Structure formats: structure tokens, C-alpha cells
Amino acid sequence: MSNIEVAGSTRANGPGLFQCGSCKRHYHRLDHLARHVRSHTNFKPHRCAVCGKSFSRTDLLKRHVAAHDVRNAKVNNVARGAADEVPGRVSQACRACAANHVRCTESKPCRRCAEKGLECVYARIDDPMTPASPGHEGSQANHLLRSPSSMSSSLEAHITESMSLDVNGTQERPSHVLSRHPPQPSPLRGGETLHQVDFGITTGPPPPPVVHQPTFAPDDDFMIPQPELPTGCCTPTFAEWNFLPGLWSSAGNASSIAVDQPFPGVELDDLDLRFLDTYNITVPFELGGLSPSEPSQPAPPMGISDSPHPASRALEAFRDHLHWRFRPNQKDRGGAEEHNLSLPSDARDDPSPDSHISFARRVTAARLSNSARDNIMTIVIKSCRPENLPKAVASFPSVDLLDTLIQFYLTSSHARADSFIHAATFDPNEKKPELLLAMAAAGAVLTSDPTLTKLGYAMQECIRIVIPELWERDNSLVRNLELTQAFLINLETGLWSGFSRKVEITESFLQSPLTMFRRGGRFRKSNYSTVILDPNTTVDNAWRSWIQEESFKRTAFRFVQHDLNSSIYLMVNPLVSYAELSLPLPCAPSLWAAPTATQWKSLLTPPLSHQPPPIADYLDDPGAFKPHPHAPSPSPPLDLPIANEAFLACAWSLAWECIQLTSLHRSAPPLHKPRRWNTFLLSSRREELLKLLEHFRLGLAADSTTTTTTTTTEARMRLELILLHLHAPFEDVQIFAGIEGPDQARGAYHAVREWAVAGAAAEGARKAVCHAGQVLRFAAGLGRGMLQGPGAVVLYQASLVLWVYALLSSGAKGRSGLGPARDDGRTPAPGLDAVWLNGEDDLALQRFTHFGLGVPCLKGPSGQVAGVLLGEPEAVLGTVIGILRENHEGLPKPHLVERLLQLMEALQRSSVGMMEFHGQLGRQ
């Protein structure tokens, strides 16, 4: 090591540009300086994956791993060559063996010192320093790297004294201490610590190493900080942000290096910087240039679990992959994602993203300015912790990348941001930076690019902290539209993240903005006026006033839609009551999308100047407000997709009440008198709700015959799910599936079995699986990459009902009419009528629903010709998994989709054990 260092410092062409801040040696390459610094600090970043030993250089690690390979091969094959008999290199030799150039042993004291009676002395990780060579002029300071707290004092002081070694090898301490702060440990990877002290040497012993044991939950591994260089040498405090001369910069004046000089070859093995080759040059989230996602490993063969309990695999599936139930630990905290705020921008990203990114259209003509980017970065500075601030500020995304992410969010067909953000008047340089940051965060997450997704979630965490502080500082801002929209976007991003911590935070934070909107009167009709052009007001002012009022209205319905999605996803009570929604529905999309005031006025003809109806009128008769060519009088124009979402939100609230009352009535003890609930009233209310939903279902089907859009298909999926919940005890289904463990599953067995295969109640189960099959049908018809977020959750809930029904009916095929299968287990045997649950709603499906006639089957994904029997649980879940995978084929999958796929695959592997568990319960 010392020979290499001397050679590096005595080249014929003069001293190198890079100088060690401790011993003042010069190097021509930065990687040589970095390797030399490790000799001072004894920092060993390269860890063996086999035995856990650490090395300071990659070549030593490779040689060590090769020795492992030799030993493993030697065990399997005794007849090896003589070269295999060479013992492996030890991770650290003692000083006596190193001085005599003989082989040492891993165990200390080593064998040679023990035989000769010598003192086995070796440098430990926590030693303050290991000298480079005995004859070196001037010795080392204790540590080159220092804590940020002692950085300022040591930079201001000129170090004139250095330590020296006497003949006996003891260190002479200076008469004074330069640092005013005690040494502070800085955590490193693998539980090691590096004591960062100033150049002055304190008289006390070094503090003990602090062992950091990461205990992140399986679904929160994105919060684990990535390996990085020691904090003290690369990230000083914000006030001292400069390159330290003689440390990681060139010796002398830093300006002596030309800007266009190529960066020296660096062996940055500790950081994965490969993404820097493409960011800001190619678009990682451009659909046309995405590489197909790597195929997942094939699932292990399905069989009975090794655990003594047959239902243990289902319990493990929910325990390992249930992402909406948060299991906190001490490492879960605010600021854990701040290290992801830095996304270095390549210097070649010039002049703008338009030279590298081709959008089909830009929503806004104005581009994000540098001042707007500075305002966004100010938000990050306010919310960021001091230790993460320098890196976040130095490597914050460029203005072009932020502008691209905002445009990507505005144009995303999945986000549909233009339904509540007025695109024609949207100028990013005039909007609040909190709204811009929330939109950029949502756009980064929607890309599904791993690095950009981490950046988006880190920015989303900043928004969650900053906006409540603004509301606390100035209470008048609670009525500000842009801040409310920013917080709503933040909630939507967190809800569909697939990370349990974010999901729980989103659920708890939804109440605050809803309360502000409710107290501001934004759910009441009195706060919205009819559109009337005043002759004393200019058209432009009237247009902008209408936009402000319509934006509040559309944001209110966006809250209602988010509340619907959150309630279905988490199976919790809706927070917005259908009775309090007296505000009118949004106006026609043509008025909302008018690019100028003149065009808006031309569309505002007298028939169109009427106020749209409230949601109560639309709930009573949705078909009355749809355009009919032969209608005697035109109906007031309204935004039908938003009206349909509002209808489904109110219908879900009504269905949730019915489900809760039914659950309360069903929970009556069998040996006591029944609850004080009139079953006739409950059944009557349920039947009225089913008639209302069936009427709406026919209307959506009629709309689909003329124009099929993504919004209509998603509305039909949610409608089928609401009908499914009305016909299936979903809470009991989840418990029987294993979400609460085998004991609770045993308790829910009789209720679920009675629902599925017992007597007249089985008609409700058949209706439930028919609605679940229709969910699969509409999910398969969605566009490529659109099955995410709410759609993916709807598909999962439908699959769970189908799977549990298949588990229970597989043991009762003769009684339930499922019939025998062919030898391959797919499609019914000849002579039996197949009923395709995910096919068209035809007469065969109606006969099965009401009379149980036919053999229920599921059509496979588009690439499969044969279907699967509903009595085959493994094949049923395989069909659903195939639909979800096919929708994202060739595209990066969002984290939520990955977690749902993992959960369903784990449940699929537990099918055999669950059938055995069902058999045990049936025999009891």
C-alpha cells in the first residue's frame, strides 16, 4: 500500500492535483486519494457477502471471494490441483507477521505469535490511527474526517502543529485542543462507526462504537439510506458548503482546474450512479422507450405448507405482503426519505427537456422558471433536516426536469388532473410552489421509474410537513384553493403508494382538509352561483371568476372521489355524507376546457346558462340528465364522468350503511334473543338500493354501446364491486382467507360456508361471484398500464371473493352444481354447460345466478384459449394474476401493483393448505 502511495506522489510530471488533508501527500487520481484516506480511517466499505468481512479495496475483496470459491469447490471435489491447496488471504494480519511477510491467521492471537511467545498486535477498527510508514515525515492526525459540528472551527484555525511518533511508537499530544466540540460518531454501513474528530487530539478515550441495526419493515425498504461516502468529508453543514481544499478538491486554488476538464477516474463502488448516464438525456418514463420489465422468477411448486398448520401459508402471505396495515418500528420516522431528494442532473442536459423529450402536447405554454424552481427548493430547505440539507440542495432536480414532471402529471390519463385543475389558465410561475411541488412529486411517482419514484415520495413527504405549518402560521390560508389542491394531490400520492406507513398517514390526514372544506361551505349549494354575464363586467373577469368557483366545486368532488376510494380500499367508514352534498354538479367539460374567454362566452348560450342539478337529483334519476336527441327540452349540461363518480360515492355510502346494519344483525348470539332490528326494514332498504344500482348499471351499459372510455370502464368496475359487497360478507371473507390468523379464520368459517354453499343463501354467493367475474371482464378491457391504483385494488378484492368461493365449493362440487372437470383441470367435462363469469351478461349467466344451473368458469387472459373452473382455487388466482400482469406487460409496474401481485401469488401457493384446512373444519 505504501509503495503505491509513494509512487502516486512522486511522478515525474510534478505533484498531483489531489492532496491529503492530513499527511499532505499528493495524488494524480481521486480514487488513489480515496484509497489513501482509508488507510487513515481504516474504513472498509467492501464487505464479503459470504462471511461478512470487510476490505478497503475491491481487489482484496475479489481475491477473498475467490478463496471462498476454492474452499467450496474443495469440499465438493477432493481431487483438486495443488493450486487449490493455497490457504486464503486473511482480512487483517498482525504487525509481527506483516513485518516478516509471513502468513497470519484469522483468529487472534495468531498461531505464529502464540508459538513464539510474541505479543500479537494488530490494528482494530476502532484504533484512532494506523501510521502509513514508520519513517514518514510527520505523522497522521487521529482522523481525517470530522463531524459537521467541528468543521467550522477547524477550517478557521490554521493547523500549525502535527503529531509525531517517538522511538517507542507513542503519540505526542499537542498542548492545546483546537476543536471546541467533542468527537461525534458518524454511522457507517454494516454497524460500523467512524469517530470523526478535529485535527486536535483530545485527551479522553474515543467513544465506543455505536451499532446500528436496521429494523425496517419489509414494505418500507425504500426508506433505507443508500450507501454513500462519509458525511464529514463530502457534506459539510449548509453554511460551510464549499469544497474543502486538500481533501476532496484539488490542491491549492480550486479554480485552477478548468470547468471542461474531464473528471478523474473514480472507483465509486459504493454508489449506484448508473442512472446518471440517461437522466435528462433520455426519458426514463417515456412509454415508447421503456424496456420490458424483468420477468419474475417462477413460483415454487404449490403444496402443503411445511408448517404444522395447513393455513399457515395464507397467514404468512398477509403478514408479509399486506401493505395497508402498518407495523411501526423505531426506524420509521419523519425525514427517513430525505436522502432521496437529491437527483444529480447531468451537465449535458442543455438547453431544455424538449430537446430530449417529445410530448404529444404541452398543457401549458409557459415553462417553469428558475425563480419558481428556487421557490420549490426553499420548501425543501424548510422541511429538510440539517444533516440532509447540503446534499439535497446541491443535487436538487433541474428546472427542466421539474417542468417535465409537472407536465407529465397534467397529461397523465391515470391522474386526470385536468378534471379539477384548469389547464388553460395554469401558469406554473404564478402558482404557489407547494402546488408545483405536489404535482412534480405525483408526476415522478406516476413514471414508475425506481429512482424518480423515490424522489417523488421524498418530495411528497416535504409537502405533508410544509402545508400544515403554513396553515398554522396563517389561518386564512385554510381557505386557499391552491394549498388545498396541493394537499389533496399529496393524499392521493400517499394512498396509492403501496407503503403501509404512507397509507396510514394518508388515512389520518384526510380529515383535516375535509373539515376545512366543510367549514368553508364548499359542500353547500349556497356558495355557488348561477352563471350570469354582467354587462358591467368584462368577459375575461367573468370567465376567471367562474373558473375560480368551478375549481372549488371540482375540487370538492375530487375529495368525494378520494373518500370513496379510501373507504373501499381500507374498508373504513366514508367521511363525507351523501346528505351534506347539496352543491351542484360540475358544468360541461366543453365549458371547462375553453381556452379563452371568448370561446367560453360563445358556449354559454341561454340553454347552457342553467345551473347543473345537485347530486340528489342525479342520484334519483341519472338517465334524466344525459343528452337525448329526441328530448323535448335539453337538460342542463354537466360533467358526466364526475357525476358518475359522485353517484358511486353516494351509493357506496348507502351500501356501507346497509352492510354495517346487516353485520350488526348477523352478529346476534344464536342462543339469545335477536337484536332489536327489523329484518323486513333492512331487507327492504337493501332491495331499494339494489334497484337503484341496477338502474344505474343499465345506464352505464347503454353509454358503453356508443362510446367506450376509460372513465366509463372504471365506473363499471366500481359499480360491480359495490354490488359484490352487498352480496358477500367481505370482512368475513378476508378473515377466513387468513388475514387475522388461523384462529380467527376458524371462527369465520361457518358464516362464510353458509354464505357460499348452504341452501337459499348461496344465491347471494352466486351473485357475488358473478359481479366479481364482471370486474375481471372490465379490468381486462382497460388500456395498457391503466390497471393501477383504485382499479388494481378493485381487482384484488374481486379475486379474493372468487378464491374463497372456490376454496369452499371445491369440496362440495356435487351439491353446488360445479360439476366435474376434465383431466387437465380446465373447462368443464363434455355435456356440461360452461358459464363464463367474466363474459357478457347473457342468459346463461342469469340462469346460474338465480337457479345455479351450469358450471361457472373464468376465461383466461387474452393469450390463453382455455378457461378455468371456478372450483380450482389455484387456477382462479392464476387468471387474475395473468390479467394484472398482462396489463403492465413491457412497462414498469407501480409499487402497489407489485405488492398486490406478491400477495395474490402467495395466496395462490397457499391454496392446497387452505383446502386441507377447509376439510378439517368441515369434519368438525
mmCIF file of C-alpha atoms in Angstrom, residues 236-490:
data_model
loop_
_atom_site.group_PDB
_atom_site.id
_atom_site.type_symbol
_atom_site.label_atom_id
_atom_site.label_comp_id
_atom_site.label_asym_id
_atom_site.label_seq_id
_atom_site.Cartn_x
_atom_site.Cartn_y
_atom_site.Cartn_z
ATOM 1 C CA PRO A 236 -20.360 19.813 5.493
ATOM 2 C CA THR A 237 -23.018 21.966 7.056
ATOM 3 C CA PHE A 238 -25.018 24.284 4.831
ATOM 4 C CA ALA A 239 -23.175 27.412 5.957
ATOM 5 C CA GLU A 240 -19.838 25.809 5.030
ATOM 6 C CA TRP A 241 -20.868 24.461 1.640
ATOM 7 C CA ASN A 242 -17.657 24.502 -0.353
ATOM 8 C CA PHE A 243 -15.101 22.025 -1.483
ATOM 9 C CA LEU A 244 -12.544 21.562 1.257
ATOM 10 C CA PRO A 245 -9.090 22.342 -0.120
ATOM 11 C CA GLY A 246 -6.728 19.446 0.118
ATOM 12 C CA LEU A 247 -9.452 16.973 0.969
ATOM 13 C CA TRP A 248 -11.677 16.056 -1.979
ATOM 14 C CA SER A 249 -10.747 19.010 -4.187
ATOM 15 C CA SER A 250 -7.533 19.857 -5.937
ATOM 16 C CA ALA A 251 -4.599 21.247 -4.013
ATOM 17 C CA GLY A 252 -4.317 24.987 -3.827
ATOM 18 C CA ASN A 253 -6.834 27.113 -5.664
ATOM 19 C CA ALA A 254 -9.837 25.135 -6.801
ATOM 20 C CA SER A 255 -10.240 27.421 -9.784
ATOM 21 C CA SER A 256 -7.031 26.120 -11.284
ATOM 22 C CA ILE A 257 -8.944 23.235 -12.823
ATOM 23 C CA ALA A 258 -10.822 24.044 -15.985
ATOM 24 C CA VAL A 259 -14.538 23.513 -15.928
ATOM 25 C CA ASP A 260 -14.450 21.315 -19.003
ATOM 26 C CA GLN A 261 -11.654 19.155 -17.651
ATOM 27 C CA PRO A 262 -12.782 15.527 -17.562
ATOM 28 C CA PHE A 263 -13.456 14.175 -14.121
ATOM 29 C CA PRO A 264 -10.733 11.813 -12.897
ATOM 30 C CA GLY A 265 -11.452 8.105 -12.922
ATOM 31 C CA VAL A 266 -13.150 7.285 -9.675
ATOM 32 C CA GLU A 267 -13.887 3.837 -8.332
ATOM 33 C CA LEU A 268 -17.328 4.748 -6.956
ATOM 34 C CA ASP A 269 -18.253 1.219 -5.997
ATOM 35 C CA ASP A 270 -20.354 2.293 -3.016
ATOM 36 C CA LEU A 271 -22.916 4.255 -5.020
ATOM 37 C CA ASP A 272 -25.117 3.128 -7.881
ATOM 38 C CA LEU A 273 -24.759 6.090 -10.236
ATOM 39 C CA ARG A 274 -25.581 4.319 -13.470
ATOM 40 C CA PHE A 275 -28.841 6.238 -13.808
ATOM 41 C CA LEU A 276 -26.829 9.454 -14.350
ATOM 42 C CA ASP A 277 -25.963 8.253 -17.858
ATOM 43 C CA THR A 278 -29.546 8.647 -19.011
ATOM 44 C CA TYR A 279 -31.345 11.200 -16.836
ATOM 45 C CA ASN A 280 -32.103 14.485 -18.600
ATOM 46 C CA ILE A 281 -30.870 12.927 -21.866
ATOM 47 C CA THR A 282 -33.489 10.230 -22.308
ATOM 48 C CA VAL A 283 -36.822 9.991 -20.563
ATOM 49 C CA PRO A 284 -36.937 7.073 -18.135
ATOM 50 C CA PHE A 285 -40.710 7.256 -18.057
ATOM 51 C CA GLU A 286 -41.416 7.728 -21.767
ATOM 52 C CA LEU A 287 -43.747 4.923 -22.705
ATOM 53 C CA GLY A 288 -42.227 4.442 -26.094
ATOM 54 C CA GLY A 289 -38.742 3.847 -24.811
ATOM 55 C CA LEU A 290 -39.387 1.698 -21.813
ATOM 56 C CA SER A 291 -37.651 -1.622 -21.658
ATOM 57 C CA PRO A 292 -39.764 -4.583 -20.712
ATOM 58 C CA SER A 293 -39.726 -5.338 -17.063
ATOM 59 C CA GLU A 294 -37.756 -8.340 -15.999
ATOM 60 C CA PRO A 295 -39.828 -11.483 -15.765
ATOM 61 C CA SER A 296 -40.378 -12.625 -12.256
ATOM 62 C CA GLN A 297 -38.968 -15.866 -11.010
ATOM 63 C CA PRO A 298 -41.332 -18.805 -11.339
ATOM 64 C CA ALA A 299 -43.225 -19.560 -8.191
ATOM 65 C CA PRO A 300 -42.189 -22.623 -6.253
ATOM 66 C CA PRO A 301 -44.366 -25.675 -6.692
ATOM 67 C CA MET A 302 -47.575 -25.492 -4.761
ATOM 68 C CA GLY A 303 -48.095 -27.924 -1.970
ATOM 69 C CA ILE A 304 -48.933 -28.266 1.643
ATOM 70 C CA SER A 305 -47.041 -25.860 3.869
ATOM 71 C CA ASP A 306 -44.142 -27.171 5.940
ATOM 72 C CA SER A 307 -45.746 -25.561 8.971
ATOM 73 C CA PRO A 308 -47.859 -27.870 11.124
ATOM 74 C CA HIS A 309 -50.929 -25.708 10.477
ATOM 75 C CA PRO A 310 -52.283 -26.053 6.917
ATOM 76 C CA ALA A 311 -53.428 -22.402 6.807
ATOM 77 C CA SER A 312 -50.042 -21.025 7.817
ATOM 78 C CA ARG A 313 -49.072 -20.035 4.284
ATOM 79 C CA ALA A 314 -52.118 -17.815 3.941
ATOM 80 C CA LEU A 315 -51.234 -16.167 7.248
ATOM 81 C CA GLU A 316 -47.661 -15.636 6.034
ATOM 82 C CA ALA A 317 -48.953 -14.173 2.779
ATOM 83 C CA PHE A 318 -50.974 -11.499 4.554
ATOM 84 C CA ARG A 319 -48.278 -10.878 7.134
ATOM 85 C CA ASP A 320 -45.540 -10.357 4.538
ATOM 86 C CA HIS A 321 -47.463 -8.562 1.797
ATOM 87 C CA LEU A 322 -50.382 -6.763 3.467
ATOM 88 C CA HIS A 323 -49.282 -3.226 2.650
ATOM 89 C CA TRP A 324 -52.265 -1.329 4.075
ATOM 90 C CA ARG A 325 -51.659 -2.424 7.679
ATOM 91 C CA PHE A 326 -48.754 -0.546 9.188
ATOM 92 C CA ARG A 327 -46.445 -2.288 11.664
ATOM 93 C CA PRO A 328 -44.310 0.579 13.020
ATOM 94 C CA ASN A 329 -40.821 0.191 14.394
ATOM 95 C CA GLN A 330 -38.256 2.566 15.809
ATOM 96 C CA LYS A 331 -36.716 3.259 12.404
ATOM 97 C CA ASP A 332 -39.972 4.618 10.978
ATOM 98 C CA ARG A 333 -39.780 8.371 11.374
ATOM 99 C CA GLY A 334 -40.170 11.613 9.539
ATOM 100 C CA GLY A 335 -37.250 12.583 7.352
ATOM 101 C CA ALA A 336 -36.274 8.993 6.584
ATOM 102 C CA GLU A 337 -36.672 9.689 2.854
ATOM 103 C CA GLU A 338 -34.776 12.968 2.678
ATOM 104 C CA HIS A 339 -31.706 11.253 1.262
ATOM 105 C CA ASN A 340 -33.800 10.601 -1.872
ATOM 106 C CA LEU A 341 -34.344 14.320 -2.511
ATOM 107 C CA SER A 342 -31.105 14.570 -4.490
ATOM 108 C CA LEU A 343 -31.238 13.664 -8.150
ATOM 109 C CA PRO A 344 -27.985 14.878 -9.771
ATOM 110 C CA SER A 345 -28.529 16.492 -13.118
ATOM 111 C CA ASP A 346 -26.087 15.684 -15.898
ATOM 112 C CA ALA A 347 -24.143 18.663 -17.162
ATOM 113 C CA ARG A 348 -25.109 17.756 -20.711
ATOM 114 C CA ASP A 349 -28.792 18.443 -20.002
ATOM 115 C CA ASP A 350 -28.896 21.520 -22.162
ATOM 116 C CA PRO A 351 -30.758 23.561 -23.146
ATOM 117 C CA SER A 352 -34.188 22.171 -22.199
ATOM 118 C CA PRO A 353 -36.003 18.865 -21.839
ATOM 119 C CA ASP A 354 -37.842 19.480 -25.105
ATOM 120 C CA SER A 355 -34.649 18.574 -26.960
ATOM 121 C CA HIS A 356 -34.780 15.105 -25.385
ATOM 122 C CA ILE A 357 -38.487 14.626 -24.545
ATOM 123 C CA SER A 358 -41.313 14.610 -27.038
ATOM 124 C CA PHE A 359 -44.727 15.207 -25.508
ATOM 125 C CA ALA A 360 -47.859 14.667 -27.509
ATOM 126 C CA ARG A 361 -48.936 18.071 -26.211
ATOM 127 C CA ARG A 362 -47.989 20.536 -23.545
ATOM 128 C CA VAL A 363 -50.783 21.521 -21.236
ATOM 129 C CA THR A 364 -49.285 24.922 -20.544
ATOM 130 C CA ALA A 365 -47.361 27.165 -22.872
ATOM 131 C CA ALA A 366 -45.397 28.749 -20.035
ATOM 132 C CA ARG A 367 -42.399 26.822 -18.777
ATOM 133 C CA LEU A 368 -41.190 26.616 -15.223
ATOM 134 C CA SER A 369 -38.783 29.458 -14.466
ATOM 135 C CA ASN A 370 -35.640 29.373 -12.373
ATOM 136 C CA SER A 371 -37.261 31.555 -9.729
ATOM 137 C CA ALA A 372 -40.148 29.082 -9.430
ATOM 138 C CA ARG A 373 -37.629 26.283 -9.034
ATOM 139 C CA ASP A 374 -35.895 28.280 -6.296
ATOM 140 C CA ASN A 375 -39.217 28.695 -4.505
ATOM 141 C CA ILE A 376 -39.760 24.940 -4.689
ATOM 142 C CA MET A 377 -36.280 24.312 -3.334
ATOM 143 C CA THR A 378 -36.997 26.724 -0.476
ATOM 144 C CA ILE A 379 -39.842 24.452 0.607
ATOM 145 C CA VAL A 380 -37.435 21.532 0.660
ATOM 146 C CA ILE A 381 -34.939 23.530 2.726
ATOM 147 C CA LYS A 382 -37.619 24.392 5.285
ATOM 148 C CA SER A 383 -38.714 20.790 5.726
ATOM 149 C CA CYS A 384 -35.343 19.069 5.421
ATOM 150 C CA ARG A 385 -33.243 18.072 8.406
ATOM 151 C CA PRO A 386 -29.885 19.837 8.761
ATOM 152 C CA GLU A 387 -27.803 16.723 8.189
ATOM 153 C CA ASN A 388 -29.549 16.018 4.862
ATOM 154 C CA LEU A 389 -29.721 19.609 3.673
ATOM 155 C CA PRO A 390 -26.402 20.047 1.795
ATOM 156 C CA LYS A 391 -26.832 17.018 -0.412
ATOM 157 C CA ALA A 392 -30.473 17.811 -1.147
ATOM 158 C CA VAL A 393 -29.693 21.401 -2.120
ATOM 159 C CA ALA A 394 -26.615 20.595 -4.178
ATOM 160 C CA SER A 395 -28.311 17.855 -6.201
ATOM 161 C CA PHE A 396 -31.917 19.040 -6.396
ATOM 162 C CA PRO A 397 -33.611 18.288 -9.752
ATOM 163 C CA SER A 398 -33.087 20.781 -12.509
ATOM 164 C CA VAL A 399 -35.739 23.235 -13.641
ATOM 165 C CA ASP A 400 -36.237 21.268 -16.861
ATOM 166 C CA LEU A 401 -36.811 18.010 -15.027
ATOM 167 C CA LEU A 402 -39.297 19.623 -12.628
ATOM 168 C CA ASP A 403 -41.164 21.177 -15.544
ATOM 169 C CA THR A 404 -41.261 17.799 -17.273
ATOM 170 C CA LEU A 405 -42.653 16.065 -14.190
ATOM 171 C CA ILE A 406 -45.383 18.705 -13.813
ATOM 172 C CA GLN A 407 -46.372 18.316 -17.463
ATOM 173 C CA PHE A 408 -46.330 14.543 -17.111
ATOM 174 C CA TYR A 409 -48.768 14.773 -14.208
ATOM 175 C CA LEU A 410 -51.087 17.162 -16.065
ATOM 176 C CA THR A 411 -51.186 14.916 -19.152
ATOM 177 C CA SER A 412 -51.455 11.586 -17.314
ATOM 178 C CA SER A 413 -54.623 9.743 -18.249
ATOM 179 C CA HIS A 414 -54.470 7.904 -14.942
ATOM 180 C CA ALA A 415 -54.271 11.031 -12.751
ATOM 181 C CA ARG A 416 -56.818 13.068 -14.768
ATOM 182 C CA ALA A 417 -55.540 16.247 -13.172
ATOM 183 C CA ASP A 418 -57.285 18.413 -15.760
ATOM 184 C CA SER A 419 -60.629 17.474 -14.185
ATOM 185 C CA PHE A 420 -60.018 19.839 -11.242
ATOM 186 C CA ILE A 421 -57.021 21.973 -12.323
ATOM 187 C CA HIS A 422 -57.847 24.478 -15.055
ATOM 188 C CA ALA A 423 -55.208 23.827 -17.690
ATOM 189 C CA ALA A 424 -55.973 26.811 -19.934
ATOM 190 C CA THR A 425 -55.068 29.358 -17.255
ATOM 191 C CA PHE A 426 -52.425 27.294 -15.465
ATOM 192 C CA ASP A 427 -49.136 29.189 -15.337
ATOM 193 C CA PRO A 428 -46.554 27.424 -13.155
ATOM 194 C CA ASN A 429 -44.764 30.691 -12.482
ATOM 195 C CA GLU A 430 -47.885 32.213 -10.909
ATOM 196 C CA LYS A 431 -48.948 29.241 -8.793
ATOM 197 C CA LYS A 432 -47.924 28.507 -5.251
ATOM 198 C CA PRO A 433 -44.712 26.467 -5.022
ATOM 199 C CA GLU A 434 -46.439 23.962 -2.733
ATOM 200 C CA LEU A 435 -48.844 23.073 -5.543
ATOM 201 C CA LEU A 436 -45.994 22.778 -8.045
ATOM 202 C CA LEU A 437 -44.001 20.534 -5.716
ATOM 203 C CA ALA A 438 -47.029 18.300 -5.110
ATOM 204 C CA MET A 439 -47.633 17.990 -8.855
ATOM 205 C CA ALA A 440 -43.963 17.233 -9.538
ATOM 206 C CA ALA A 441 -43.983 14.594 -6.797
ATOM 207 C CA ALA A 442 -47.102 12.960 -8.226
ATOM 208 C CA GLY A 443 -45.623 13.056 -11.720
ATOM 209 C CA ALA A 444 -42.405 11.428 -10.519
ATOM 210 C CA VAL A 445 -44.348 8.630 -8.830
ATOM 211 C CA LEU A 446 -46.530 8.082 -11.901
ATOM 212 C CA THR A 447 -43.447 7.374 -14.005
ATOM 213 C CA SER A 448 -42.865 4.136 -12.037
ATOM 214 C CA ASP A 449 -39.142 4.676 -12.582
ATOM 215 C CA PRO A 450 -37.415 3.435 -9.382
ATOM 216 C CA THR A 451 -35.184 6.456 -8.827
ATOM 217 C CA LEU A 452 -37.786 9.040 -9.798
ATOM 218 C CA THR A 453 -40.344 7.259 -7.626
ATOM 219 C CA LYS A 454 -38.068 7.608 -4.592
ATOM 220 C CA LEU A 455 -37.612 11.276 -5.432
ATOM 221 C CA GLY A 456 -41.384 11.728 -5.718
ATOM 222 C CA TYR A 457 -42.110 10.141 -2.362
ATOM 223 C CA ALA A 458 -39.412 12.254 -0.708
ATOM 224 C CA MET A 459 -40.974 15.427 -2.140
ATOM 225 C CA GLN A 460 -44.411 14.182 -1.084
ATOM 226 C CA GLU A 461 -43.163 13.898 2.491
ATOM 227 C CA CYS A 462 -41.982 17.527 2.344
ATOM 228 C CA ILE A 463 -45.444 18.678 1.249
ATOM 229 C CA ARG A 464 -47.082 16.798 4.093
ATOM 230 C CA ILE A 465 -44.931 18.716 6.581
ATOM 231 C CA VAL A 466 -44.910 22.173 4.994
ATOM 232 C CA ILE A 467 -48.609 22.789 4.249
ATOM 233 C CA PRO A 468 -49.882 22.196 7.817
ATOM 234 C CA GLU A 469 -47.172 24.565 9.042
ATOM 235 C CA LEU A 470 -48.431 27.220 6.609
ATOM 236 C CA TRP A 471 -51.974 26.736 7.852
ATOM 237 C CA GLU A 472 -50.795 27.062 11.438
ATOM 238 C CA ARG A 473 -48.796 30.203 10.686
ATOM 239 C CA ASP A 474 -51.627 31.930 8.821
ATOM 240 C CA ASN A 475 -55.111 30.569 9.437
ATOM 241 C CA SER A 476 -56.557 32.484 6.497
ATOM 242 C CA LEU A 477 -54.727 30.060 4.195
ATOM 243 C CA VAL A 478 -57.043 27.208 5.165
ATOM 244 C CA ARG A 479 -59.468 28.590 2.560
ATOM 245 C CA ASN A 480 -56.787 28.865 -0.132
ATOM 246 C CA LEU A 481 -57.671 26.757 -3.166
ATOM 247 C CA GLU A 482 -54.133 26.017 -4.353
ATOM 248 C CA LEU A 483 -52.923 24.800 -0.965
ATOM 249 C CA THR A 484 -55.995 22.594 -0.655
ATOM 250 C CA GLN A 485 -55.379 21.139 -4.103
ATOM 251 C CA ALA A 486 -51.721 20.538 -3.236
ATOM 252 C CA PHE A 487 -52.665 18.688 -0.063
ATOM 253 C CA LEU A 488 -55.254 16.622 -1.941
ATOM 254 C CA ILE A 489 -52.658 15.602 -4.540
ATOM 255 C CA ASN A 490 -50.345 14.702 -1.680
#
